Amino acid sequence: MVFHECPDIHIHPDYTHARSYNDIGILELEQPVTYSENIYPICLNTKIEDPTDVAYVTGWGLTRTDGTASPWLIKVELPIVPLEQCRQFFPDYEKIRLIREGIQDTQICAYDRKQKKDSCKGDSGGPLILALDLTKKYFSLIGIVAAGDSCGSNSPGIYTRVASFLNFIERIVWPRGVN
């Protein structure tokens, strides 16, 4: 991949596009971000356990089966599916190219039981977040869109669990350690 040659893009060393494991990367910005009403930081979730709260996924990915992507940022509410339950949705995981080793602890699942809301093609790399305090705009990044059987299907979407990769993130963000 051409991204590996760029020093400002850090892809997890164990990631491969053939699988949805270790599907995380960090982009370094060329200049500082100016915060505004619509641009503000997000906290990284540090808890390995599955949250019991409803999560939100956002993206500009496909919204229709004809391949139409959204011209606007779309937000959908998705309940978290505990890992043990998520694994039951994929009994023949060996046949699914992206998850041939099954659903791992480094992943998190979310699912709309009505099969109407989901992340989709074009949303990959986008955030799965918890809204901790909407009035203070306090959010926690719990996952990153990674894979799924198909959009709005009868199986959960699979996300990279951010809490499992804090060491990777911190080595890049704070290469000399936190003082």
Short mmCIF file of C-alpha atoms in Angstrom, two decimals:
data_model
loop_
_atom_site.label_atom_id
_atom_site.label_comp_id
_atom_site.label_asym_id
_atom_site.label_seq_id
_atom_site.Cartn_x
_atom_site.Cartn_y
_atom_site.Cartn_z
CA MET A 1 0.00 0.00 0.00
CA VAL A 2 1.25 3.45 -0.79
CA PHE A 3 0.21 4.71 2.67
CA HIS A 4 3.04 2.79 4.34
CA GLU A 5 5.60 5.01 2.61
CA CYS A 6 4.22 8.23 4.08
CA PRO A 7 5.66 9.07 7.54
CA ASP A 8 2.50 10.99 8.51
CA ILE A 9 0.25 7.93 8.19
CA HIS A 10 0.73 5.18 10.77
CA ILE A 11 -0.97 1.86 10.02
CA HIS A 12 -0.84 -0.87 12.64
CA PRO A 13 2.12 -3.14 11.79
CA ASP A 14 -0.01 -6.30 12.01
CA TYR A 15 -2.79 -5.02 9.74
CA THR A 16 -3.41 -6.55 6.34
CA HIS A 17 -6.20 -5.56 3.94
CA ALA A 18 -7.09 -9.24 3.59
CA ARG A 19 -8.38 -9.38 7.19
CA SER A 20 -10.27 -7.09 9.59
CA TYR A 21 -7.88 -7.56 12.49
CA ASN A 22 -5.66 -4.73 13.79
CA ASP A 23 -7.61 -2.44 11.44
CA ILE A 24 -6.43 0.87 12.85
CA GLY A 25 -4.26 3.73 11.68
CA ILE A 26 -3.41 7.28 12.67
CA LEU A 27 -3.11 10.28 10.38
CA GLU A 28 -0.92 13.15 11.50
CA LEU A 29 -2.26 16.55 10.53
CA GLU A 30 -0.05 19.15 8.88
CA GLN A 31 -1.34 21.96 11.06
CA PRO A 32 -3.15 22.37 14.39
CA VAL A 33 -6.92 22.04 14.45
CA THR A 34 -9.00 25.12 15.21
CA TYR A 35 -11.85 24.08 17.48
CA SER A 36 -15.32 25.42 16.81
CA GLU A 37 -18.98 24.67 17.48
CA ASN A 38 -18.70 21.63 15.19
CA ILE A 39 -15.05 20.68 15.63
CA TYR A 40 -13.86 19.48 19.02
CA PRO A 41 -11.76 16.64 20.46
CA ILE A 42 -13.04 13.20 21.40
CA CYS A 43 -11.82 11.01 24.25
CA LEU A 44 -10.44 7.54 23.59
CA ASN A 45 -12.34 4.82 25.40
CA THR A 46 -10.05 2.97 27.83
CA LYS A 47 -12.49 0.26 28.93
CA ILE A 48 -12.05 -3.17 27.34
CA GLU A 49 -15.52 -4.30 28.41
CA ASP A 50 -18.44 -3.96 26.02
CA PRO A 51 -20.39 -0.81 26.87
CA THR A 52 -24.06 -1.22 27.72
CA ASP A 53 -24.96 2.16 26.24
CA VAL A 54 -26.20 2.73 22.72
CA ALA A 55 -23.47 3.86 20.35
CA TYR A 56 -23.49 6.09 17.30
CA VAL A 57 -21.69 5.57 14.03
CA THR A 58 -21.18 8.39 11.54
CA GLY A 59 -20.11 8.48 7.93
CA TRP A 60 -20.63 9.52 4.33
CA GLY A 61 -20.93 5.94 3.05
CA LEU A 62 -23.58 4.27 0.95
CA THR A 63 -27.17 4.88 1.95
CA ARG A 64 -28.91 3.00 -0.86
CA THR A 65 -28.43 -0.32 -2.60
CA ASP A 66 -27.90 1.45 -5.95
CA GLY A 67 -24.50 2.66 -4.74
CA THR A 68 -25.56 6.16 -3.72
CA ALA A 69 -23.39 7.73 -1.03
CA SER A 70 -24.66 10.39 1.29
CA PRO A 71 -23.77 14.01 0.48
CA TRP A 72 -24.15 14.72 4.21
CA LEU A 73 -22.57 13.25 7.30
CA ILE A 74 -25.09 10.70 8.58
CA LYS A 75 -25.35 9.56 12.21
CA VAL A 76 -27.14 6.34 13.20
CA GLU A 77 -27.81 4.88 16.62
CA LEU A 78 -26.67 1.27 17.07
CA PRO A 79 -26.93 -0.97 20.14
CA ILE A 80 -23.70 -2.72 21.12
CA VAL A 81 -23.78 -6.52 20.83
CA PRO A 82 -21.74 -8.41 23.47
CA LEU A 83 -18.88 -10.37 21.86
CA GLU A 84 -20.21 -13.80 22.81
CA GLN A 85 -23.53 -12.97 21.21
CA CYS A 86 -21.82 -11.42 18.18
CA ARG A 87 -19.80 -14.59 17.59
CA GLN A 88 -23.06 -16.54 17.31
CA PHE A 89 -24.01 -14.48 14.24
CA PHE A 90 -20.93 -15.81 12.41
CA PRO A 91 -20.92 -19.61 12.94
CA ASP A 92 -19.11 -20.19 9.63
CA TYR A 93 -16.55 -17.43 10.12
CA GLU A 94 -13.84 -19.52 8.42
CA LYS A 95 -15.68 -18.91 5.13
CA ILE A 96 -15.73 -15.12 5.54
CA ARG A 97 -12.45 -13.75 4.18
CA LEU A 98 -12.18 -10.76 6.54
CA ILE A 99 -12.80 -12.71 9.78
CA ARG A 100 -11.37 -16.19 9.13
CA GLU A 101 -10.05 -16.34 12.70
CA GLY A 102 -13.47 -15.39 14.14
CA ILE A 103 -14.52 -12.34 16.12
CA GLN A 104 -11.63 -11.33 18.40
CA ASP A 105 -11.52 -9.49 21.73
CA THR A 106 -9.90 -6.57 19.86
CA GLN A 107 -13.19 -6.06 18.03
CA ILE A 108 -16.58 -4.74 19.06
CA CYS A 109 -19.95 -5.35 17.42
CA ALA A 110 -23.02 -3.16 16.91
CA TYR A 111 -26.34 -4.06 15.33
CA ASP A 112 -29.77 -2.67 14.50
CA ARG A 113 -32.17 -5.56 15.05
CA LYS A 114 -34.62 -3.93 12.61
CA GLN A 115 -31.86 -4.15 9.96
CA LYS A 116 -32.51 -0.61 8.80
CA LYS A 117 -29.49 1.28 10.20
CA ASP A 118 -25.87 0.32 9.75
CA SER A 119 -22.48 1.49 8.64
CA CYS A 120 -21.82 0.66 5.01
CA LYS A 121 -19.25 0.82 2.21
CA GLY A 122 -17.55 4.20 2.37
CA ASP A 123 -17.85 4.42 6.16
CA SER A 124 -14.71 2.35 6.83
CA GLY A 125 -12.37 4.05 9.26
CA GLY A 126 -15.20 6.13 10.68
CA PRO A 127 -16.01 6.44 14.38
CA LEU A 128 -18.26 4.38 16.65
CA ILE A 129 -18.86 6.64 19.64
CA LEU A 130 -20.60 6.89 22.97
CA ALA A 131 -22.30 10.18 23.79
CA LEU A 132 -21.34 10.67 27.45
CA ASP A 133 -22.70 14.22 27.81
CA LEU A 134 -24.36 15.88 24.85
CA THR A 135 -24.61 19.33 26.45
CA LYS A 136 -20.86 19.43 27.06
CA LYS A 137 -20.08 17.63 23.77
CA TYR A 138 -18.32 14.91 25.69
CA PHE A 139 -17.91 11.80 23.55
CA SER A 140 -15.82 8.63 23.74
CA LEU A 141 -14.41 6.82 20.70
CA ILE A 142 -15.04 3.11 21.27
CA GLY A 143 -14.63 1.71 17.79
CA ILE A 144 -13.64 2.21 14.19
CA VAL A 145 -15.73 0.89 11.29
CA ALA A 146 -13.93 -2.22 10.01
CA ALA A 147 -16.16 -4.91 8.45
CA GLY A 148 -19.55 -6.50 8.14
CA ASP A 149 -21.42 -9.16 6.22
CA SER A 150 -23.40 -6.58 4.24
CA CYS A 151 -25.08 -3.26 5.00
CA GLY A 152 -28.18 -3.53 7.16
CA SER A 153 -27.98 -7.32 7.15
CA ASN A 154 -29.04 -9.82 9.77
CA SER A 155 -25.59 -9.76 11.36
CA PRO A 156 -23.75 -7.09 13.38
CA GLY A 157 -21.19 -4.70 12.00
CA ILE A 158 -17.64 -5.34 13.20
CA TYR A 159 -15.56 -2.48 14.56
CA THR A 160 -11.98 -2.20 15.79
CA ARG A 161 -12.06 -1.83 19.60
CA VAL A 162 -10.07 1.35 20.32
CA ALA A 163 -9.31 0.39 23.94
CA SER A 164 -7.36 -2.63 22.65
CA PHE A 165 -4.96 -0.37 20.75
CA LEU A 166 -4.12 2.37 23.25
CA ASN A 167 -0.45 1.34 23.37
CA PHE A 168 -0.22 1.62 19.56
CA ILE A 169 -1.94 5.02 19.62
CA GLU A 170 0.12 6.42 22.50
CA ARG A 171 3.46 5.35 20.95
CA ILE A 172 2.61 7.58 17.99
CA VAL A 173 0.89 10.46 19.75
CA TRP A 174 3.42 10.64 22.60
CA PRO A 175 6.63 9.07 21.19
CA ARG A 176 8.70 10.30 24.15
CA GLY A 177 6.10 9.29 26.72
CA VAL A 178 3.74 11.39 28.77
CA ASN A 179 5.44 13.84 31.14
#
